[in-house]
């Protein structure tokens, strides 16, 4: 579970959607705008559609529909035709899903090839904001903003969860958005720091609310456990730098995105990899390395699916006491510790990302994965029914609960918002009823990584997580502020081509030199030389191109 959560979650989620995809910013729209957009009238393509479909209503097609869907296969949870989830979807909706399989190992590449060749199935899931950008100009995917007026659940929860401003940022330069995201009632960083609270308490370390407090604690732990490197990442540094960067006034790692960041004091965009906050960040992590507080292997070991497993081993051996992870990672660390003399003696806590000189800030609020539609769907006689079905599947509470837990009264029971998995079933990915005969994920297909978790209410999100994770949510919401997102700066097709030529080599140079600075392979006295190398690589022209697009958009849209 941890690996799948890592790969499809934060890696491709909150702003870490790839350099080229991040180049097209988004702009202003609301569901009500779309209702007046003059989108295609689907009366002639309403076969199978419900006549008076509305929010929170069970969708059921009036005739059988076969719908193609792109499915990413994880090696550890191979999909089977006998999975109950597909039968339950068909039972409730009269829609049968015809899966086109791609392997997780190169899913993005395979997906891109299918879309570009016009061979993609109707529905393309697991799409994060920005990943749709390369397919817009070719017309390979549909402008979903033209059709959300047919999707009442989507409109309802965008409004109820106050996501309208975020939705506005999904528009491309043509004023439309081409993917529909997953909606979360509350948004907290998926990845953060998981600490051995018992060891921090043992050595008298301060609560690591800031990165400086964390360093004080790591120094005390190092003194007690001299053979340890108490802090580790496990994701080539990309996870830790991502959630740390905001506290230093920059962005990095998985969240580097297109590399630009808004300087609210100067009221302009600047290049994150060259700003003062970035220098402060690498200086801080270099100091950890120099003092033996940072596990260097966890910043260099290839993220091939074994990174977290390696850190689990080190945590079990009392070599690491704080590391990057998500809620599922806590379970993996706990399993490793339970196999040692530490069993029953440890306390793992997922803490809010520490604050720093830029404040007690975290990443901007973000969407989760959603979907695109292949442009060929617009010619389907079942087009309207397809929109209704996806609105139900992705955004209705009944569907999102079913996709997570299965069938009420069969696999789980419910009392108010409290959901209890029946004792004969397990959800091992979240350490629920371990040892039960039937795992609802691997055996039945519920809680799968393709269709589950895209949209979640707070109560649903809390229903499968530990009490400590609920405390984590509360802590983040009460003590941290999301950083303001960059202002929209949508690029035209020609501008995107210009920007993409510079974006990748610039970001590659940043990533390479970041690790060199942190791990002492390049002295920080050479920082100015590094910045000049970025300038020689076109950094200033690149930022100006995007900033000009921002100014143009602001002028055209007030």
mmCIF file of N, CA and C in Angstrom, residues 391-507:
data_model
loop_
_atom_site.group_PDB
_atom_site.id
_atom_site.type_symbol
_atom_site.label_atom_id
_atom_site.label_comp_id
_atom_site.label_asym_id
_atom_site.label_seq_id
_atom_site.Cartn_x
_atom_site.Cartn_y
_atom_site.Cartn_z
ATOM 1 N N UNK A 391 -20.089 10.981 -12.786
ATOM 2 C CA UNK A 391 -20.460 11.890 -11.707
ATOM 3 C C UNK A 391 -20.826 11.099 -10.456
ATOM 4 N N UNK A 392 -21.563 10.011 -10.654
ATOM 5 C CA UNK A 392 -21.916 9.151 -9.517
ATOM 6 C C UNK A 392 -20.679 8.444 -8.973
ATOM 7 N N UNK A 393 -19.891 7.823 -9.846
ATOM 8 C CA UNK A 393 -18.764 7.003 -9.421
ATOM 9 C C UNK A 393 -17.711 7.810 -8.672
ATOM 10 N N UNK A 394 -17.413 9.002 -9.168
ATOM 11 C CA UNK A 394 -16.331 9.800 -8.597
ATOM 12 C C UNK A 394 -16.770 10.726 -7.466
ATOM 13 N N UNK A 395 -18.029 11.174 -7.484
ATOM 14 C CA UNK A 395 -18.392 12.276 -6.597
ATOM 15 C C UNK A 395 -19.564 12.014 -5.651
ATOM 16 N N UNK A 396 -20.308 10.931 -5.832
ATOM 17 C CA UNK A 396 -21.437 10.700 -4.925
ATOM 18 C C UNK A 396 -20.954 9.983 -3.664
ATOM 19 N N UNK A 397 -21.431 10.362 -2.485
ATOM 20 C CA UNK A 397 -21.004 9.711 -1.243
ATOM 21 C C UNK A 397 -21.251 8.210 -1.235
ATOM 22 N N UNK A 398 -22.364 7.768 -1.823
ATOM 23 C CA UNK A 398 -22.657 6.336 -1.830
ATOM 24 C C UNK A 398 -21.587 5.563 -2.591
ATOM 25 N N UNK A 399 -21.145 6.119 -3.711
ATOM 26 C CA UNK A 399 -20.139 5.432 -4.517
ATOM 27 C C UNK A 399 -18.770 5.468 -3.862
ATOM 28 N N UNK A 400 -18.378 6.629 -3.333
ATOM 29 C CA UNK A 400 -17.042 6.714 -2.731
ATOM 30 C C UNK A 400 -16.939 5.824 -1.498
ATOM 31 N N UNK A 401 -18.031 5.684 -0.751
ATOM 32 C CA UNK A 401 -18.025 4.780 0.396
ATOM 33 C C UNK A 401 -17.973 3.329 -0.063
ATOM 34 N N UNK A 402 -18.741 3.000 -1.092
ATOM 35 C CA UNK A 402 -18.716 1.638 -1.614
ATOM 36 C C UNK A 402 -17.333 1.291 -2.158
ATOM 37 N N UNK A 403 -16.705 2.214 -2.875
ATOM 38 C CA UNK A 403 -15.389 1.931 -3.443
ATOM 39 C C UNK A 403 -14.349 1.715 -2.344
ATOM 40 N N UNK A 404 -14.519 2.347 -1.207
ATOM 41 C CA UNK A 404 -13.557 2.168 -0.119
ATOM 42 C C UNK A 404 -13.846 0.916 0.697
ATOM 43 N N UNK A 405 -15.124 0.672 1.051
ATOM 44 C CA UNK A 405 -15.455 -0.339 2.049
ATOM 45 C C UNK A 405 -16.219 -1.557 1.538
ATOM 46 N N UNK A 406 -16.807 -1.452 0.365
ATOM 47 C CA UNK A 406 -17.587 -2.584 -0.130
ATOM 48 C C UNK A 406 -19.074 -2.360 0.042
ATOM 49 N N UNK A 407 -19.790 -3.362 0.497
ATOM 50 C CA UNK A 407 -21.248 -3.317 0.578
ATOM 51 C C UNK A 407 -21.677 -3.305 2.043
ATOM 52 N N UNK A 408 -22.422 -2.282 2.417
ATOM 53 C CA UNK A 408 -22.890 -2.187 3.802
ATOM 54 C C UNK A 408 -23.771 -3.391 4.132
ATOM 55 N N UNK A 409 -23.545 -3.953 5.301
ATOM 56 C CA UNK A 409 -24.282 -5.140 5.708
ATOM 57 C C UNK A 409 -23.634 -6.426 5.239
ATOM 58 N N UNK A 410 -22.705 -6.310 4.298
ATOM 59 C CA UNK A 410 -22.008 -7.490 3.789
ATOM 60 C C UNK A 410 -20.539 -7.471 4.204
ATOM 61 N N UNK A 411 -19.841 -6.388 3.880
ATOM 62 C CA UNK A 411 -18.432 -6.298 4.271
ATOM 63 C C UNK A 411 -18.216 -5.360 5.456
ATOM 64 N N UNK A 412 -19.173 -4.455 5.709
ATOM 65 C CA UNK A 412 -19.004 -3.514 6.816
ATOM 66 C C UNK A 412 -20.348 -3.099 7.378
ATOM 67 N N UNK A 413 -20.286 -2.529 8.572
ATOM 68 C CA UNK A 413 -21.478 -1.944 9.192
ATOM 69 C C UNK A 413 -21.201 -0.474 9.458
ATOM 70 N N UNK A 414 -22.274 0.272 9.692
ATOM 71 C CA UNK A 414 -22.125 1.714 9.838
ATOM 72 C C UNK A 414 -23.055 2.221 10.934
ATOM 73 N N UNK A 415 -22.497 3.081 11.797
ATOM 74 C CA UNK A 415 -23.268 3.733 12.849
ATOM 75 C C UNK A 415 -22.925 5.213 12.802
ATOM 76 N N UNK A 416 -23.808 6.015 12.204
ATOM 77 C CA UNK A 416 -23.466 7.410 11.952
ATOM 78 C C UNK A 416 -22.343 7.473 10.938
ATOM 79 N N UNK A 417 -21.262 8.191 11.289
ATOM 80 C CA UNK A 417 -20.101 8.233 10.405
ATOM 81 C C UNK A 417 -19.101 7.117 10.700
ATOM 82 N N UNK A 418 -19.316 6.369 11.773
ATOM 83 C CA UNK A 418 -18.370 5.328 12.147
ATOM 84 C C UNK A 418 -18.607 4.076 11.315
ATOM 85 N N UNK A 419 -17.577 3.645 10.631
ATOM 86 C CA UNK A 419 -17.645 2.458 9.778
ATOM 87 C C UNK A 419 -16.779 1.368 10.395
ATOM 88 N N UNK A 420 -17.329 0.162 10.489
ATOM 89 C CA UNK A 420 -16.621 -0.974 11.072
ATOM 90 C C UNK A 420 -16.586 -2.111 10.073
ATOM 91 N N UNK A 421 -15.392 -2.548 9.735
ATOM 92 C CA UNK A 421 -15.235 -3.673 8.822
ATOM 93 C C UNK A 421 -15.631 -4.950 9.547
ATOM 94 N N UNK A 422 -16.465 -5.757 8.927
ATOM 95 C CA UNK A 422 -16.897 -6.998 9.551
ATOM 96 C C UNK A 422 -15.702 -7.915 9.822
ATOM 97 N N UNK A 423 -15.726 -8.687 10.905
ATOM 98 C CA UNK A 423 -14.527 -9.410 11.361
ATOM 99 C C UNK A 423 -13.980 -10.426 10.374
ATOM 100 N N UNK A 424 -14.808 -10.913 9.458
ATOM 101 C CA UNK A 424 -14.302 -11.895 8.493
ATOM 102 C C UNK A 424 -13.562 -11.251 7.322
ATOM 103 N N UNK A 425 -13.515 -9.910 7.322
ATOM 104 C CA UNK A 425 -12.829 -9.184 6.247
ATOM 105 C C UNK A 425 -11.699 -8.340 6.831
ATOM 106 N N UNK A 426 -10.647 -8.159 6.028
ATOM 107 C CA UNK A 426 -9.529 -7.312 6.432
ATOM 108 C C UNK A 426 -9.292 -6.232 5.374
ATOM 109 N N UNK A 427 -8.591 -5.202 5.795
ATOM 110 C CA UNK A 427 -8.035 -4.216 4.872
ATOM 111 C C UNK A 427 -6.591 -4.036 5.314
ATOM 112 N N UNK A 428 -5.757 -4.943 4.859
ATOM 113 C CA UNK A 428 -4.391 -5.012 5.354
ATOM 114 C C UNK A 428 -3.572 -3.780 5.012
ATOM 115 N N UNK A 429 -3.952 -3.077 3.961
ATOM 116 C CA UNK A 429 -3.225 -1.867 3.592
ATOM 117 C C UNK A 429 -3.259 -0.835 4.699
ATOM 118 N N UNK A 430 -4.298 -0.891 5.541
ATOM 119 C CA UNK A 430 -4.407 0.037 6.669
ATOM 120 C C UNK A 430 -4.438 -0.695 8.009
ATOM 121 N N UNK A 431 -3.955 -1.939 7.983
ATOM 122 C CA UNK A 431 -3.824 -2.724 9.215
ATOM 123 C C UNK A 431 -5.154 -2.877 9.944
ATOM 124 N N UNK A 432 -6.220 -3.091 9.190
ATOM 125 C CA UNK A 432 -7.553 -3.270 9.759
ATOM 126 C C UNK A 432 -7.923 -4.753 9.692
ATOM 127 N N UNK A 433 -8.240 -5.331 10.822
ATOM 128 C CA UNK A 433 -8.557 -6.763 10.942
ATOM 129 C C UNK A 433 -7.496 -7.652 10.294
ATOM 130 N N UNK A 434 -6.218 -7.403 10.598
ATOM 131 C CA UNK A 434 -5.189 -8.247 9.970
ATOM 132 C C UNK A 434 -5.393 -9.715 10.331
ATOM 133 N N UNK A 435 -5.188 -10.564 9.345
ATOM 134 C CA UNK A 435 -5.345 -11.991 9.577
ATOM 135 C C UNK A 435 -6.696 -12.549 9.187
ATOM 136 N N UNK A 436 -7.674 -11.652 8.919
ATOM 137 C CA UNK A 436 -8.981 -12.139 8.463
ATOM 138 C C UNK A 436 -8.827 -12.816 7.104
ATOM 139 N N UNK A 437 -9.731 -13.717 6.813
ATOM 140 C CA UNK A 437 -9.577 -14.567 5.630
ATOM 141 C C UNK A 437 -9.600 -13.790 4.324
ATOM 142 N N UNK A 438 -10.475 -12.789 4.202
ATOM 143 C CA UNK A 438 -10.672 -12.096 2.929
ATOM 144 C C UNK A 438 -10.263 -10.632 3.057
ATOM 145 N N UNK A 439 -9.324 -10.229 2.224
ATOM 146 C CA UNK A 439 -8.905 -8.825 2.173
ATOM 147 C C UNK A 439 -9.771 -8.115 1.135
ATOM 148 N N UNK A 440 -10.478 -7.059 1.552
ATOM 149 C CA UNK A 440 -11.414 -6.420 0.626
ATOM 150 C C UNK A 440 -10.698 -5.728 -0.528
ATOM 151 N N UNK A 441 -9.405 -5.465 -0.384
ATOM 152 C CA UNK A 441 -8.655 -4.840 -1.479
ATOM 153 C C UNK A 441 -8.124 -5.885 -2.454
ATOM 154 N N UNK A 442 -7.304 -6.779 -1.980
ATOM 155 C CA UNK A 442 -6.649 -7.719 -2.889
ATOM 156 C C UNK A 442 -7.589 -8.807 -3.393
ATOM 157 N N UNK A 443 -8.598 -9.184 -2.584
ATOM 158 C CA UNK A 443 -9.490 -10.279 -2.975
ATOM 159 C C UNK A 443 -10.783 -9.799 -3.646
ATOM 160 N N UNK A 444 -11.263 -8.613 -3.245
ATOM 161 C CA UNK A 444 -12.557 -8.137 -3.755
ATOM 162 C C UNK A 444 -12.445 -6.893 -4.628
ATOM 163 N N UNK A 445 -11.322 -6.176 -4.550
ATOM 164 C CA UNK A 445 -11.121 -5.014 -5.414
ATOM 165 C C UNK A 445 -11.574 -3.691 -4.840
ATOM 166 N N UNK A 446 -12.136 -3.688 -3.638
ATOM 167 C CA UNK A 446 -12.464 -2.415 -2.995
ATOM 168 C C UNK A 446 -11.161 -1.780 -2.484
ATOM 169 N N UNK A 447 -11.200 -0.480 -2.238
ATOM 170 C CA UNK A 447 -9.991 0.246 -1.822
ATOM 171 C C UNK A 447 -8.859 0.094 -2.832
ATOM 172 N N UNK A 448 -9.221 -0.110 -4.103
ATOM 173 C CA UNK A 448 -8.179 -0.241 -5.122
ATOM 174 C C UNK A 448 -7.532 1.115 -5.389
ATOM 175 N N UNK A 449 -6.378 1.091 -6.031
ATOM 176 C CA UNK A 449 -5.579 2.302 -6.210
ATOM 177 C C UNK A 449 -5.974 3.119 -7.432
ATOM 178 N N UNK A 450 -6.897 2.644 -8.237
ATOM 179 C CA UNK A 450 -7.272 3.357 -9.459
ATOM 180 C C UNK A 450 -8.505 4.224 -9.247
ATOM 181 N N UNK A 451 -9.527 3.685 -8.584
ATOM 182 C CA UNK A 451 -10.802 4.392 -8.489
ATOM 183 C C UNK A 451 -11.163 4.819 -7.071
ATOM 184 N N UNK A 452 -10.388 4.418 -6.097
ATOM 185 C CA UNK A 452 -10.729 4.727 -4.707
ATOM 186 C C UNK A 452 -9.915 5.906 -4.197
ATOM 187 N N UNK A 453 -10.558 6.752 -3.400
ATOM 188 C CA UNK A 453 -9.843 7.832 -2.734
ATOM 189 C C UNK A 453 -9.744 9.115 -3.516
ATOM 190 N N UNK A 454 -10.221 9.100 -4.754
ATOM 191 C CA UNK A 454 -10.155 10.316 -5.562
ATOM 192 C C UNK A 454 -10.937 11.445 -4.903
ATOM 193 N N UNK A 455 -12.172 11.165 -4.529
ATOM 194 C CA UNK A 455 -13.004 12.130 -3.807
ATOM 195 C C UNK A 455 -13.364 11.547 -2.451
ATOM 196 N N UNK A 456 -13.172 12.347 -1.387
ATOM 197 C CA UNK A 456 -13.484 11.855 -0.057
ATOM 198 C C UNK A 456 -13.943 12.989 0.853
ATOM 199 N N UNK A 457 -14.994 12.719 1.590
ATOM 200 C CA UNK A 457 -15.371 13.600 2.686
ATOM 201 C C UNK A 457 -14.372 13.394 3.812
ATOM 202 N N UNK A 458 -14.370 14.326 4.755
ATOM 203 C CA UNK A 458 -13.463 14.155 5.894
ATOM 204 C C UNK A 458 -13.810 12.896 6.680
ATOM 205 N N UNK A 459 -15.093 12.637 6.871
ATOM 206 C CA UNK A 459 -15.480 11.455 7.656
ATOM 207 C C UNK A 459 -15.048 10.168 6.971
ATOM 208 N N UNK A 460 -15.133 10.110 5.645
ATOM 209 C CA UNK A 460 -14.696 8.909 4.938
ATOM 210 C C UNK A 460 -13.187 8.758 5.038
ATOM 211 N N UNK A 461 -12.468 9.852 4.900
ATOM 212 C CA UNK A 461 -11.012 9.793 5.014
ATOM 213 C C UNK A 461 -10.585 9.308 6.393
ATOM 214 N N UNK A 462 -11.290 9.747 7.414
ATOM 215 C CA UNK A 462 -10.937 9.341 8.768
ATOM 216 C C UNK A 462 -11.360 7.903 9.074
ATOM 217 N N UNK A 463 -12.327 7.383 8.308
ATOM 218 C CA UNK A 463 -12.901 6.072 8.641
ATOM 219 C C UNK A 463 -11.913 4.924 8.509
ATOM 220 N N UNK A 464 -10.922 5.044 7.652
ATOM 221 C CA UNK A 464 -9.982 3.942 7.447
ATOM 222 C C UNK A 464 -8.591 4.265 7.974
ATOM 223 N N UNK A 465 -8.417 5.460 8.527
ATOM 224 C CA UNK A 465 -7.124 5.826 9.090
ATOM 225 C C UNK A 465 -7.139 5.698 10.604
ATOM 226 N N UNK A 466 -5.948 5.692 11.182
ATOM 227 C CA UNK A 466 -5.810 5.523 12.623
ATOM 228 C C UNK A 466 -6.220 6.797 13.357
ATOM 229 N N UNK A 467 -6.444 6.651 14.666
ATOM 230 C CA UNK A 467 -6.763 7.810 15.490
ATOM 231 C C UNK A 467 -5.622 8.823 15.450
ATOM 232 N N UNK A 468 -4.395 8.315 15.357
ATOM 233 C CA UNK A 468 -3.267 9.241 15.319
ATOM 234 C C UNK A 468 -3.295 10.078 14.042
ATOM 235 N N UNK A 469 -3.743 9.483 12.927
ATOM 236 C CA UNK A 469 -3.825 10.258 11.685
ATOM 237 C C UNK A 469 -4.923 11.310 11.789
ATOM 238 N N UNK A 470 -6.000 10.997 12.470
ATOM 239 C CA UNK A 470 -7.049 11.988 12.693
ATOM 240 C C UNK A 470 -6.485 13.159 13.493
ATOM 241 N N UNK A 471 -5.644 12.849 14.481
ATOM 242 C CA UNK A 471 -4.979 13.909 15.238
ATOM 243 C C UNK A 471 -4.062 14.731 14.332
ATOM 244 N N UNK A 472 -3.403 14.048 13.398
ATOM 245 C CA UNK A 472 -2.538 14.744 12.443
ATOM 246 C C UNK A 472 -3.351 15.742 11.612
ATOM 247 N N UNK A 473 -4.501 15.312 11.121
ATOM 248 C CA UNK A 473 -5.360 16.216 10.361
ATOM 249 C C UNK A 473 -5.725 17.440 11.206
ATOM 250 N N UNK A 474 -6.145 17.187 12.445
ATOM 251 C CA UNK A 474 -6.532 18.284 13.331
ATOM 252 C C UNK A 474 -5.371 19.241 13.570
ATOM 253 N N UNK A 475 -4.181 18.680 13.768
ATOM 254 C CA UNK A 475 -3.009 19.520 14.038
ATOM 255 C C UNK A 475 -2.681 20.404 12.851
ATOM 256 N N UNK A 476 -2.688 19.821 11.663
ATOM 257 C CA UNK A 476 -2.376 20.610 10.468
ATOM 258 C C UNK A 476 -3.403 21.715 10.272
ATOM 259 N N UNK A 477 -4.678 21.365 10.387
ATOM 260 C CA UNK A 477 -5.728 22.352 10.132
ATOM 261 C C UNK A 477 -5.727 23.471 11.175
ATOM 262 N N UNK A 478 -5.292 23.166 12.390
ATOM 263 C CA UNK A 478 -5.346 24.167 13.457
ATOM 264 C C UNK A 478 -4.059 24.968 13.617
ATOM 265 N N UNK A 479 -2.935 24.444 13.115
ATOM 266 C CA UNK A 479 -1.658 25.099 13.398
ATOM 267 C C UNK A 479 -0.826 25.440 12.171
ATOM 268 N N UNK A 480 -1.289 25.079 10.992
ATOM 269 C CA UNK A 480 -0.544 25.372 9.774
ATOM 270 C C UNK A 480 -1.429 26.127 8.783
ATOM 271 N N UNK A 481 -0.793 26.964 7.956
ATOM 272 C CA UNK A 481 -1.501 27.702 6.921
ATOM 273 C C UNK A 481 -1.043 27.218 5.555
ATOM 274 N N UNK A 482 -1.973 26.882 4.661
ATOM 275 C CA UNK A 482 -1.552 26.533 3.302
ATOM 276 C C UNK A 482 -0.924 27.750 2.619
ATOM 277 N N UNK A 483 0.191 27.537 1.960
ATOM 278 C CA UNK A 483 0.811 28.619 1.198
ATOM 279 C C UNK A 483 -0.077 29.004 0.032
ATOM 280 N N UNK A 484 -0.127 30.288 -0.281
ATOM 281 C CA UNK A 484 -0.913 30.715 -1.434
ATOM 282 C C UNK A 484 -0.328 30.108 -2.706
ATOM 283 N N UNK A 485 -1.169 29.618 -3.592
ATOM 284 C CA UNK A 485 -0.651 29.079 -4.854
ATOM 285 C C UNK A 485 -0.141 30.198 -5.756
ATOM 286 N N UNK A 486 0.659 29.828 -6.723
ATOM 287 C CA UNK A 486 1.090 30.814 -7.708
ATOM 288 C C UNK A 486 -0.117 31.365 -8.458
ATOM 289 N N UNK A 487 -0.079 32.617 -8.864
ATOM 290 C CA UNK A 487 -1.173 33.147 -9.685
ATOM 291 C C UNK A 487 -1.207 32.433 -11.030
ATOM 292 N N UNK A 488 -2.372 32.343 -11.646
ATOM 293 C CA UNK A 488 -2.475 31.641 -12.930
ATOM 294 C C UNK A 488 -1.658 32.318 -14.016
ATOM 295 N N UNK A 489 -1.002 31.515 -14.812
ATOM 296 C CA UNK A 489 -0.199 32.022 -15.930
ATOM 297 C C UNK A 489 -0.287 31.044 -17.089
ATOM 298 N N UNK A 490 -1.494 30.839 -17.627
ATOM 299 C CA UNK A 490 -1.645 29.844 -18.701
ATOM 300 C C UNK A 490 -0.867 30.238 -19.952
ATOM 301 N N UNK A 491 -0.147 29.279 -20.501
ATOM 302 C CA UNK A 491 0.669 29.495 -21.686
ATOM 303 C C UNK A 491 -0.083 29.070 -22.942
ATOM 304 N N UNK A 492 0.188 29.773 -24.017
ATOM 305 C CA UNK A 492 -0.324 29.340 -25.305
ATOM 306 C C UNK A 492 0.484 28.132 -25.763
ATOM 307 N N UNK A 493 0.028 27.493 -26.823
ATOM 308 C CA UNK A 493 0.725 26.310 -27.321
ATOM 309 C C UNK A 493 2.170 26.635 -27.701
ATOM 310 N N UNK A 494 2.382 27.753 -28.384
ATOM 311 C CA UNK A 494 3.741 28.109 -28.795
ATOM 312 C C UNK A 494 4.600 28.459 -27.582
ATOM 313 N N UNK A 495 3.994 29.115 -26.575
ATOM 314 C CA UNK A 495 4.745 29.447 -25.367
ATOM 315 C C UNK A 495 5.117 28.187 -24.595
ATOM 316 N N UNK A 496 4.216 27.229 -24.588
ATOM 317 C CA UNK A 496 4.507 25.975 -23.909
ATOM 318 C C UNK A 496 5.701 25.282 -24.543
ATOM 319 N N UNK A 497 5.761 25.307 -25.866
ATOM 320 C CA UNK A 497 6.890 24.697 -26.565
ATOM 321 C C UNK A 497 8.196 25.396 -26.203
ATOM 322 N N UNK A 498 8.156 26.742 -26.161
ATOM 323 C CA UNK A 498 9.360 27.485 -25.783
ATOM 324 C C UNK A 498 9.780 27.163 -24.358
ATOM 325 N N UNK A 499 8.809 27.161 -23.461
ATOM 326 C CA UNK A 499 9.120 26.942 -22.053
ATOM 327 C C UNK A 499 9.646 25.543 -21.795
ATOM 328 N N UNK A 500 9.064 24.557 -22.463
ATOM 329 C CA UNK A 500 9.451 23.174 -22.201
ATOM 330 C C UNK A 500 10.901 22.905 -22.608
ATOM 331 N N UNK A 501 11.414 23.658 -23.575
ATOM 332 C CA UNK A 501 12.806 23.481 -23.993
ATOM 333 C C UNK A 501 13.777 23.871 -22.880
ATOM 334 N N UNK A 502 13.366 24.812 -22.047
ATOM 335 C CA UNK A 502 14.236 25.268 -20.959
ATOM 336 C C UNK A 502 13.897 24.595 -19.630
ATOM 337 N N UNK A 503 12.630 24.252 -19.428
ATOM 338 C CA UNK A 503 12.180 23.795 -18.114
ATOM 339 C C UNK A 503 12.903 22.534 -17.654
ATOM 340 N N UNK A 504 12.983 21.535 -18.509
ATOM 341 C CA UNK A 504 13.568 20.267 -18.086
ATOM 342 C C UNK A 504 15.053 20.378 -17.774
ATOM 343 N N UNK A 505 15.880 20.962 -18.650
ATOM 344 C CA UNK A 505 17.295 21.075 -18.281
ATOM 345 C C UNK A 505 17.523 21.931 -17.036
ATOM 346 N N UNK A 506 16.709 22.968 -16.850
ATOM 347 C CA UNK A 506 16.841 23.781 -15.648
ATOM 348 C C UNK A 506 16.513 22.968 -14.397
ATOM 349 N N UNK A 507 15.388 22.265 -14.428
ATOM 350 C CA UNK A 507 14.997 21.481 -13.246
ATOM 351 C C UNK A 507 15.977 20.350 -12.983
#
